[in-house]
mmCIF file of C-alpha atoms in Angstrom:
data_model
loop_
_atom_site.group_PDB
_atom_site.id
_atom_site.type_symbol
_atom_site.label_atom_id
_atom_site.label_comp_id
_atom_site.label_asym_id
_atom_site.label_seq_id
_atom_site.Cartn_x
_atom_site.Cartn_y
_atom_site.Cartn_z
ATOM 1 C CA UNK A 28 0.000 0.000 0.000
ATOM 2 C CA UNK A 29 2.813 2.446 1.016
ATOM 3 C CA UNK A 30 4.746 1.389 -2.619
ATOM 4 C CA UNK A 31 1.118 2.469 -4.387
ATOM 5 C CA UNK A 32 1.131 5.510 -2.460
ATOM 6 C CA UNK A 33 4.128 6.587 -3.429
ATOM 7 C CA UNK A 34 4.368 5.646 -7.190
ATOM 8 C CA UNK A 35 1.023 8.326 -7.258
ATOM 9 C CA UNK A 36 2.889 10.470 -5.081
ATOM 10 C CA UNK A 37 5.996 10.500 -7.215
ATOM 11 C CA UNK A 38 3.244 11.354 -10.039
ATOM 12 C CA UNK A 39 1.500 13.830 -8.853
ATOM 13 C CA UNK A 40 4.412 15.821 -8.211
ATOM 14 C CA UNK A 41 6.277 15.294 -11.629
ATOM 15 C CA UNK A 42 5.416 18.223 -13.322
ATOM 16 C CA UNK A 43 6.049 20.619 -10.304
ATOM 17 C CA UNK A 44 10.036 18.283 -10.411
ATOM 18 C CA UNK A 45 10.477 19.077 -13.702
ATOM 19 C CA UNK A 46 9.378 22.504 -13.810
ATOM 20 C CA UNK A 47 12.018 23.582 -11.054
ATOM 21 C CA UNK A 48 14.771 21.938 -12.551
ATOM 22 C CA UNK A 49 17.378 24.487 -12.588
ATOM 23 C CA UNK A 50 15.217 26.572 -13.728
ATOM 24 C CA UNK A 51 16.696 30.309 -13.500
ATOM 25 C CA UNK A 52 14.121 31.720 -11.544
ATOM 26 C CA UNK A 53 14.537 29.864 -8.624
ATOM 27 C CA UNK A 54 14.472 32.161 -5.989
ATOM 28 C CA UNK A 55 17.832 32.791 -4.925
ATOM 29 C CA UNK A 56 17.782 32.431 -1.299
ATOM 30 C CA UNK A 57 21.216 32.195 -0.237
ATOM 31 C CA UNK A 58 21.257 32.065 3.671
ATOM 32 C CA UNK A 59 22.086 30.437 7.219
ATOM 33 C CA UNK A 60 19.302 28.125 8.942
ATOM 34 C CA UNK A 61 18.161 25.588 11.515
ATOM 35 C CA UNK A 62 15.778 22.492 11.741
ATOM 36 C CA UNK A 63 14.776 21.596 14.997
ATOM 37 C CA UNK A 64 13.064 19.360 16.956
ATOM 38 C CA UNK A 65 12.576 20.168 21.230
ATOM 39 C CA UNK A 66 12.848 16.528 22.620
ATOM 40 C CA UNK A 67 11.225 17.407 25.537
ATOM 41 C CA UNK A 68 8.019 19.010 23.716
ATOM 42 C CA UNK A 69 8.240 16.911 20.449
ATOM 43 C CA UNK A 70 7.522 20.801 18.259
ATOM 44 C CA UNK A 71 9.460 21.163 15.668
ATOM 45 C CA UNK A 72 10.633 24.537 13.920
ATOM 46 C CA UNK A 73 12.604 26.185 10.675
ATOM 47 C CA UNK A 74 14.400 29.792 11.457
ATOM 48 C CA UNK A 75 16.609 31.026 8.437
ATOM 49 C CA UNK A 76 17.759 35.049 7.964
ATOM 50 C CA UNK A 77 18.743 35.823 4.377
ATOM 51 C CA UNK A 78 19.719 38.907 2.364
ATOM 52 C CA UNK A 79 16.697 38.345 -0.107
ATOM 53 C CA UNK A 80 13.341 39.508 0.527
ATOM 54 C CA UNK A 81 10.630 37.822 2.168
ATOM 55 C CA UNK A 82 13.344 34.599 2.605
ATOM 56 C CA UNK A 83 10.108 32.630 4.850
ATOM 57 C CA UNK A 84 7.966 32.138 1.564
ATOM 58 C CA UNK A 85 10.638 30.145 -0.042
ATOM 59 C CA UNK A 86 12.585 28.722 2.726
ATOM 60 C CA UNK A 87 10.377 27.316 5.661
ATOM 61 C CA UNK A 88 8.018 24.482 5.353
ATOM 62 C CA UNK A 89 6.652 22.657 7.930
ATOM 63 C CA UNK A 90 3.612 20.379 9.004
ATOM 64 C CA UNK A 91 2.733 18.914 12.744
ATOM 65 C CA UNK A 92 3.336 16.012 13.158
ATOM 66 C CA UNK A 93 4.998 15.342 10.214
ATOM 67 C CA UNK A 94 8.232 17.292 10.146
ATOM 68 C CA UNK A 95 10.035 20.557 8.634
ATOM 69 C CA UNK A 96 11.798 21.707 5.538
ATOM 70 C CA UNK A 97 14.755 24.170 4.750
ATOM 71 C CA UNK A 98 15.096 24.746 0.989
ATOM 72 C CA UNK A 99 17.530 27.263 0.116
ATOM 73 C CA UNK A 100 20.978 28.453 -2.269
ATOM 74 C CA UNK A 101 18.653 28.331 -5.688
ATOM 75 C CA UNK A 102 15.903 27.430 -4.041
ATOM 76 C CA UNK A 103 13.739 24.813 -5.295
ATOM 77 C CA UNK A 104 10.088 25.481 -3.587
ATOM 78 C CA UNK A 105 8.345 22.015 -4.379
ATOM 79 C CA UNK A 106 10.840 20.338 -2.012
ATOM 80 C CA UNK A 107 8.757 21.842 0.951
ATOM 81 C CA UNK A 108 5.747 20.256 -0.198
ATOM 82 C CA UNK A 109 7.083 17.128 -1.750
ATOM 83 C CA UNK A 110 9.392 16.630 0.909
ATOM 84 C CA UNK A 111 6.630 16.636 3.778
ATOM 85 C CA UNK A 112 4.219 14.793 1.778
ATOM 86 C CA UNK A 113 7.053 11.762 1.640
ATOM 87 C CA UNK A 114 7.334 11.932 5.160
ATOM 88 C CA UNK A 115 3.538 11.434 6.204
ATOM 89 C CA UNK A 116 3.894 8.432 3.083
ATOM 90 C CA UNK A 117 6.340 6.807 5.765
ATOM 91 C CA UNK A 118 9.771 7.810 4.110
ATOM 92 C CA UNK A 119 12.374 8.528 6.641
ATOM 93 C CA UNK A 120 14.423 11.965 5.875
ATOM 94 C CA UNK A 121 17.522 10.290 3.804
ATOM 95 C CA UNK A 122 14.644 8.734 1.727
ATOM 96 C CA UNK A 123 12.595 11.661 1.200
ATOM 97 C CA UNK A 124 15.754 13.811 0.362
ATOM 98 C CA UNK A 125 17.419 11.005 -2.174
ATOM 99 C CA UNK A 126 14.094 10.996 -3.966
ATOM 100 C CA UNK A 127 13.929 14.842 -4.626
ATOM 101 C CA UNK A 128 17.626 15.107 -5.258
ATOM 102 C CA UNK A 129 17.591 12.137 -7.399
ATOM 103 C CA UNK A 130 16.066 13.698 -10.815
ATOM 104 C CA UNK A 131 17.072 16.982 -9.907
ATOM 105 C CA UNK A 132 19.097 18.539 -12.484
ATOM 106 C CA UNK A 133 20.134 21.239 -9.901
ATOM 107 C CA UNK A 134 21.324 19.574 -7.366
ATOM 108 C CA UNK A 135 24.453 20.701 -7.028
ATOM 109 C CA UNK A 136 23.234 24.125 -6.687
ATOM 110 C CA UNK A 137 21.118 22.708 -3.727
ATOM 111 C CA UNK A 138 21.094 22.740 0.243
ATOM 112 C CA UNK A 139 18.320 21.545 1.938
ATOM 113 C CA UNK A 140 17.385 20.291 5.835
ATOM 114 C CA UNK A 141 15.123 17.795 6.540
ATOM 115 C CA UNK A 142 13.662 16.791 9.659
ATOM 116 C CA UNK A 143 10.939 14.322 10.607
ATOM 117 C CA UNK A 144 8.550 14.185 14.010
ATOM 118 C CA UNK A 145 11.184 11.472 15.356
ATOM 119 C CA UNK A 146 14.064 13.616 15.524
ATOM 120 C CA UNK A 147 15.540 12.717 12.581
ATOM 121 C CA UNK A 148 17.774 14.331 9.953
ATOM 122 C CA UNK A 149 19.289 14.640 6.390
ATOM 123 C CA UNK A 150 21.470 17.643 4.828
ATOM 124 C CA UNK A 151 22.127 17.856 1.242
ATOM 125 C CA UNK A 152 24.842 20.708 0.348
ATOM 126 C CA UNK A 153 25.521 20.783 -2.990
ATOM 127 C CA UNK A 154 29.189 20.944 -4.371
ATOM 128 C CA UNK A 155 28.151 24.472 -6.236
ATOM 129 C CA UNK A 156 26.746 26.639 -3.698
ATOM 130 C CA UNK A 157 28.762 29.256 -3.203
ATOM 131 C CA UNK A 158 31.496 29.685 -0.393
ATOM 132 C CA UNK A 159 31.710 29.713 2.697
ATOM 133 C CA UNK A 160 28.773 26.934 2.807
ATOM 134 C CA UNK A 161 28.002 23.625 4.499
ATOM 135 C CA UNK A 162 26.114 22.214 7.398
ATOM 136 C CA UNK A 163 26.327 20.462 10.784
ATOM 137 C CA UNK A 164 23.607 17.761 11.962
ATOM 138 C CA UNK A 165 22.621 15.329 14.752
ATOM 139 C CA UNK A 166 19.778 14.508 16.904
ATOM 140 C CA UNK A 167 17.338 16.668 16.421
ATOM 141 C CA UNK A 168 19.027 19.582 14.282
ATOM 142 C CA UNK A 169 20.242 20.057 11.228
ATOM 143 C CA UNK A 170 22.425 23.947 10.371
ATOM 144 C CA UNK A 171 23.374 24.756 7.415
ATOM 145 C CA UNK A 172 24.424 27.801 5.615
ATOM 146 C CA UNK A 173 25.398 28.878 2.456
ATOM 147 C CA UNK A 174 27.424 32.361 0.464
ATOM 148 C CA UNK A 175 28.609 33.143 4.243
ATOM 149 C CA UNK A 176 31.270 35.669 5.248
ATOM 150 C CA UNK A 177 33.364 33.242 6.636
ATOM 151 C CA UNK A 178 33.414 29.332 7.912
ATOM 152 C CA UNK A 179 32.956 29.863 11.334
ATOM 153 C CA UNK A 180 29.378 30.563 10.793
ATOM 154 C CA UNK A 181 27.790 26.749 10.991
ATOM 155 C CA UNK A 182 29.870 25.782 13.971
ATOM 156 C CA UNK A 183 28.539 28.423 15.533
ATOM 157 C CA UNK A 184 25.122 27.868 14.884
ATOM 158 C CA UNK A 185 25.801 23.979 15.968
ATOM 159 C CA UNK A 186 26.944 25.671 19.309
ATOM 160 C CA UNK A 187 24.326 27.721 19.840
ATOM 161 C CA UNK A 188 21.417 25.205 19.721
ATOM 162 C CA UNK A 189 23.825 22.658 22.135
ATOM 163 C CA UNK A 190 24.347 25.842 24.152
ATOM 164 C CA UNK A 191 20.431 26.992 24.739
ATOM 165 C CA UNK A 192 18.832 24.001 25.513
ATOM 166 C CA UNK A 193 17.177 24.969 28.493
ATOM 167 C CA UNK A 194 15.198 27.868 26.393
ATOM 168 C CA UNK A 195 11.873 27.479 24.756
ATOM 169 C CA UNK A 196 12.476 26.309 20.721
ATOM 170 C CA UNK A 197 11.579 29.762 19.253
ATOM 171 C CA UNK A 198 14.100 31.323 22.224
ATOM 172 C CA UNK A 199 16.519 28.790 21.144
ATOM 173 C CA UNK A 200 15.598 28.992 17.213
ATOM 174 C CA UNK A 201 16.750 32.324 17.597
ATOM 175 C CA UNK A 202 19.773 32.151 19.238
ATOM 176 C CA UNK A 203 21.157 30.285 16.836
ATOM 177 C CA UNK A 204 20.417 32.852 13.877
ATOM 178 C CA UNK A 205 21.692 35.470 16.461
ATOM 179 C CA UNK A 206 24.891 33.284 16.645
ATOM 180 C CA UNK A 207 25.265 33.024 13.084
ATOM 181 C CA UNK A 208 24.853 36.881 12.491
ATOM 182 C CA UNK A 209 27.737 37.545 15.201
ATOM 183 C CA UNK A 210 29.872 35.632 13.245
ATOM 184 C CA UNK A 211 29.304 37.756 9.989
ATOM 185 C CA UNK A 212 26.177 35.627 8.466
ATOM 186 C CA UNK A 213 25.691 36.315 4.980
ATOM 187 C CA UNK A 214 28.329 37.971 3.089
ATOM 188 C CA UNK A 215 25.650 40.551 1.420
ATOM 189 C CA UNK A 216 24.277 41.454 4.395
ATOM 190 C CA UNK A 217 20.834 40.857 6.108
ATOM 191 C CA UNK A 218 17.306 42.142 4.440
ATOM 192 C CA UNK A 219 14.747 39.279 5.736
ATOM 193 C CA UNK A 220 14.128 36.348 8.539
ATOM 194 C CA UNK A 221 11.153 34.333 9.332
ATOM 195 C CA UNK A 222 10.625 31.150 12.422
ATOM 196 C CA UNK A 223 8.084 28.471 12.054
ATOM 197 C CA UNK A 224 7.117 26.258 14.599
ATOM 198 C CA UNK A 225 4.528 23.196 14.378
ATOM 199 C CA UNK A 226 3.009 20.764 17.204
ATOM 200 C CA UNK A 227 4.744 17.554 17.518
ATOM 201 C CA UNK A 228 1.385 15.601 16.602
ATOM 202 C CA UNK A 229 -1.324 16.879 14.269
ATOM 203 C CA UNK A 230 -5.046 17.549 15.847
ATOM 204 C CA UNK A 231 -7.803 17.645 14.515
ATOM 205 C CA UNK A 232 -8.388 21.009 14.250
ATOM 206 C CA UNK A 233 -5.512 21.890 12.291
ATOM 207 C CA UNK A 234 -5.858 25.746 11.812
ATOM 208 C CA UNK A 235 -4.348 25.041 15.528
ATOM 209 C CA UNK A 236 -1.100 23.146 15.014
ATOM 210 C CA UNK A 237 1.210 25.715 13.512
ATOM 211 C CA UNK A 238 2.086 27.388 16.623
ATOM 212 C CA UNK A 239 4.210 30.350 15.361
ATOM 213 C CA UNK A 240 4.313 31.857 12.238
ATOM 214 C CA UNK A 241 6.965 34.998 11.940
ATOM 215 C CA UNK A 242 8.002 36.429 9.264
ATOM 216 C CA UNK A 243 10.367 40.025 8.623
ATOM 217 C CA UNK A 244 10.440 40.312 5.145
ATOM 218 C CA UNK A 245 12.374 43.450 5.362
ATOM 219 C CA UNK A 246 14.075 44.976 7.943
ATOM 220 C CA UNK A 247 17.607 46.666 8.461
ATOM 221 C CA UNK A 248 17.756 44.140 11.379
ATOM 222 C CA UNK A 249 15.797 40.957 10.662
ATOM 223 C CA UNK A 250 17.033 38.302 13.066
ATOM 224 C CA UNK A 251 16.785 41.225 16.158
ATOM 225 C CA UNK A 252 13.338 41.938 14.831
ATOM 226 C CA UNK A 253 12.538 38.150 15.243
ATOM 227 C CA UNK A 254 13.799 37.974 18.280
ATOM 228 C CA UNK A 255 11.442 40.701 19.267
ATOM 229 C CA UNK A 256 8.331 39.631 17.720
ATOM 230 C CA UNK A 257 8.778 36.378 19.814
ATOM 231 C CA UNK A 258 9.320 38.314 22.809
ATOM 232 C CA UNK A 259 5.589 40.234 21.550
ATOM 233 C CA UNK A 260 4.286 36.411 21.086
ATOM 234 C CA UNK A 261 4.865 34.968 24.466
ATOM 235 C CA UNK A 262 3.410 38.940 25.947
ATOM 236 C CA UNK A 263 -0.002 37.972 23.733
ATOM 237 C CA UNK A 264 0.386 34.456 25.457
ATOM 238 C CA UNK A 265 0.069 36.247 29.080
ATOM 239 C CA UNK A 266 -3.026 38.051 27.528
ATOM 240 C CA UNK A 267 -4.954 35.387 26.180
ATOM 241 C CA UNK A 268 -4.306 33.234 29.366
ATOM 242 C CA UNK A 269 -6.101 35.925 30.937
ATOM 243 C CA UNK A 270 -8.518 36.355 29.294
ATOM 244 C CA UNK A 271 -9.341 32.220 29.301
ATOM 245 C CA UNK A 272 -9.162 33.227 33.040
ATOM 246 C CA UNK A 273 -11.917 35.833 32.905
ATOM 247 C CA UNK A 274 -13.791 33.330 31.561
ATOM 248 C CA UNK A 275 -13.612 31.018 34.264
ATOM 249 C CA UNK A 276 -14.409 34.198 36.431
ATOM 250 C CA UNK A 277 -10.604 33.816 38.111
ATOM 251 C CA UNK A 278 -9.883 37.672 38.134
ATOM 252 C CA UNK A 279 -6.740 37.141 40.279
ATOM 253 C CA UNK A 280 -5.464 34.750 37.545
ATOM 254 C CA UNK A 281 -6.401 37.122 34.908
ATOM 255 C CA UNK A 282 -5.065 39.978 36.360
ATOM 256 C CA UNK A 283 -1.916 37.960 37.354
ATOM 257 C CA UNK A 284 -1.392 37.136 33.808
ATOM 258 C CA UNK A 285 -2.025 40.806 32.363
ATOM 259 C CA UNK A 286 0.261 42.298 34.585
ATOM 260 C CA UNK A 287 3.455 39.559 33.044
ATOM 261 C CA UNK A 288 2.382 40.985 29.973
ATOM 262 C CA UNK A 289 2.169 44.478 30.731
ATOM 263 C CA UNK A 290 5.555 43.908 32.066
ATOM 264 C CA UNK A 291 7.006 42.974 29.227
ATOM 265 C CA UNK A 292 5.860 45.668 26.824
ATOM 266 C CA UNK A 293 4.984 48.719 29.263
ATOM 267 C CA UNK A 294 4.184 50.993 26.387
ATOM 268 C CA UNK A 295 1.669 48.661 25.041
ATOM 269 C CA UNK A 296 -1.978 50.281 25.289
ATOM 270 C CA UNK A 297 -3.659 47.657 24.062
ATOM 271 C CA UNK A 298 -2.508 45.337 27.238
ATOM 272 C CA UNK A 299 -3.207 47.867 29.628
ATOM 273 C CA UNK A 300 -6.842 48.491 28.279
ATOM 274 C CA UNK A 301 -7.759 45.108 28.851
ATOM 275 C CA UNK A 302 -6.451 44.822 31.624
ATOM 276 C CA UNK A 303 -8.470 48.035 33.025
ATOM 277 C CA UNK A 304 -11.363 46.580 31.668
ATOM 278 C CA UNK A 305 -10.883 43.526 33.561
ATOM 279 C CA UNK A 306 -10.477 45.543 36.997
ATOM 280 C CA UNK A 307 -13.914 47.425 35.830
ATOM 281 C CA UNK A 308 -15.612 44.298 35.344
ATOM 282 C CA UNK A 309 -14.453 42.967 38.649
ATOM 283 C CA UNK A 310 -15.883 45.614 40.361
ATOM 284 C CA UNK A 311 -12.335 47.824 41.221
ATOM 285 C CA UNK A 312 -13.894 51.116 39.410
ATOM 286 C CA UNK A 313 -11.631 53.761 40.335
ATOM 287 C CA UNK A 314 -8.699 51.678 39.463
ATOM 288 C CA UNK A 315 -9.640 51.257 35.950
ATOM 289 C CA UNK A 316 -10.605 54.633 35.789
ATOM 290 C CA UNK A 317 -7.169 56.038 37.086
ATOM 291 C CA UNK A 318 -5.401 53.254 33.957
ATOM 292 C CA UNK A 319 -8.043 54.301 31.596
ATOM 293 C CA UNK A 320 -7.526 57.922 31.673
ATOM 294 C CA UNK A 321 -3.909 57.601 30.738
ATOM 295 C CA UNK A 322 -4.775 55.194 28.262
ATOM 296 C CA UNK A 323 -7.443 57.954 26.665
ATOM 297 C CA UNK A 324 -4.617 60.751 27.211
ATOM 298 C CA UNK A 325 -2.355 58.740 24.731
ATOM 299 C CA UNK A 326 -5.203 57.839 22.564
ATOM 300 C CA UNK A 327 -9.031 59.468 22.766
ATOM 301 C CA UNK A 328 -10.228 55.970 20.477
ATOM 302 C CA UNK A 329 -10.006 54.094 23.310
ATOM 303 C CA UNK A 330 -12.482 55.901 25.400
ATOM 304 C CA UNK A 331 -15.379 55.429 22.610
ATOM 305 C CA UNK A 332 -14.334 51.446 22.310
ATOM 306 C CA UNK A 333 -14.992 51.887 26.545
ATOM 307 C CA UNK A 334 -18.661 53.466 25.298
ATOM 308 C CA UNK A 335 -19.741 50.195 22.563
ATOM 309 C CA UNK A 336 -18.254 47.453 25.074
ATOM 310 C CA UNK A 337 -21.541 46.903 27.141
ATOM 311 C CA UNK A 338 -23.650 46.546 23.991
ATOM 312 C CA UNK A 339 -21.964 43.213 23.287
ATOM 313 C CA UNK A 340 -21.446 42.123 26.895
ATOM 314 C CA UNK A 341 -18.108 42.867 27.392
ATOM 315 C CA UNK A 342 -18.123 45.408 30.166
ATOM 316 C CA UNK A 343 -20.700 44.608 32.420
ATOM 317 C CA UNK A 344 -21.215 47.833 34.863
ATOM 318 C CA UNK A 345 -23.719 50.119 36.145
ATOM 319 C CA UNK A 346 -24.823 53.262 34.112
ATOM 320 C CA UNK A 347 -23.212 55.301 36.226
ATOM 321 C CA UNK A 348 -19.924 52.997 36.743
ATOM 322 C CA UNK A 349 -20.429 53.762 32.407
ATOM 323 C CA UNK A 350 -20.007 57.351 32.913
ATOM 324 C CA UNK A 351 -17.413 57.468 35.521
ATOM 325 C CA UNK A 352 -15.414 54.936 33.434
ATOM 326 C CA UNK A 353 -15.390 57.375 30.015
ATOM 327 C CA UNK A 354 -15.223 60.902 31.579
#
């Protein structure tokens, strides 16, 4: 059954194969990147920083459950696809890459990283891609990089991941593209970056299983902008804790949980509104009011979202606690 499979796999996808066969609009995404899998979580992940614009729609594929993808030098998209759709047929990595390397014409123009939902890897580097380039694997992870300054920048990167294992995987993803940058990265510079993370088994509501989704498609900084947007993530995390808390009618929870967030990003008004509106709801009026003027000092939008809130049952207070609470 698994031979049938994957005859009409091999089919399906011919045309796609052939089309990208050094074809000389393959995007040319010369870069550094990692494969990952947390072996304490099972999630798996793809981080890569390029100088080429919007690097994560080329670069990063990945599917709970199944595994991740890293296609990059002259990129060849379909192996993304093709290359997870192996895996869920039963192929282990070295399979799934022989089989996409094996008719491909441009293979020696070629790196690619793949990683299944076991842990397991295979790097392909071809002997054209352009200096400094090659890649480091094991357990878990796969680096490799290609048209870097220097050598040192895939050791590093190998380093890095050994060296943050006690982080969270997007932490730790992007450690290692901070590692690689501090060791000169790509030779042209740095324009884009992008970190995708999956669940280590599929659900079945799979609009939920890709857990992170960043992308910098330009920036002057990519890989620090990454590493912010992450830092924005796990705030939003706080914040919709809370709100699950609110819910449950925990208010000490919720507010708990607000208050990490506002920690982390002070200066965000969106946190601190909700979080007001919390403290209104559970019945601390003049403390909301003292957070919400600020909030309306900085912004006056905010006090007319205050005014359409009880219409849709999501600020539950007197009349007058209304008119004390937009002043």
């Amino acid at each position: 059954m698994k031979k049938i499979y994957l005859i009409l796999l091999s089919i399906a996808f011919s045309f796609e194969a052939l089309s990208q066969l050094n074809r000389p609009n393959d995007p040319l995404a010369h870069t550094y990147s990692i494969v990952a899998r947390d072996a304490a979580t099972g999630e798996m992940a793809v981080a890569v920083q390029s100088h080429w614009f919007s690097v994560g729609t080329a670069v990063s594929w990945g599917e709970a459950g199944v595994g991740v993808v890293a296609t990059q030098s002259f990129t060849n998209k379909s192996f993304g696809l093709r290359g997870l759709a192996m895996l869920k047929a039963g192929l282990s990595p070295k399979e799934a890459l022989d089989s996409l390397l094996n008719n491909d014409e441009g293979k020696a123009f070629r790196q690619v990283a793949i990683l299944d939902a076991k842990g397991r890897v295979a790097t392909h580097t071809g002997e054209k891609c352009i200096d400094e380039a090659g890649h480091a694997n094991g357990d878990n992870f796969s680096v490799q990089a290609n048209m870097m300054l220097n050598d040192t920048v895939v050791p590093e990167m190998e380093k890095a991941w050994k060296e943050y294992s006690d982080l969270p995987l997007a932490e730790r993803m992007v450690k290692v593209l901070e590692a690689a940058q501090a060791q000169g990265g790509d030779i042209r510079g740095k324009q884009s970056a992008a970190l995708l993370v999956v669940k280590a088994e599929a659900t079945d509501k799979p609009w939920n299983d890709r857990l992170l989704d960043l992308r910098v498609d330009d920036h002057e900084n990519p890989v620090q902008e990454l590493g912010r947007l992450v830092k924005v993530y796990r705030a939003y995390e706080h914040m919709n804790q809370g709100d699950f808390f609110v819910e449950k009618g925990k208010m000490q929870q919720a507010m708990n949980e607000y208050n990490s967030a506002m920690e982390m990003f002070p200066q965000n008004l969106e946190m601190q509104y909700w979080t007001a509106i919390t403290l209104a709801n559970d019945g601390k009026i003049d403390k909301a009011v003292k957070m919400l003027q600020k909030i309306y000092s900085e912004d006056a939008n905010w006090r007319e979202l205050t005014k359409r809130l009880p219409k849709v049952g999501l600020l539950e207070v007197s009349e007058k606690e209304l008119k004390k609470l937009v002043k």
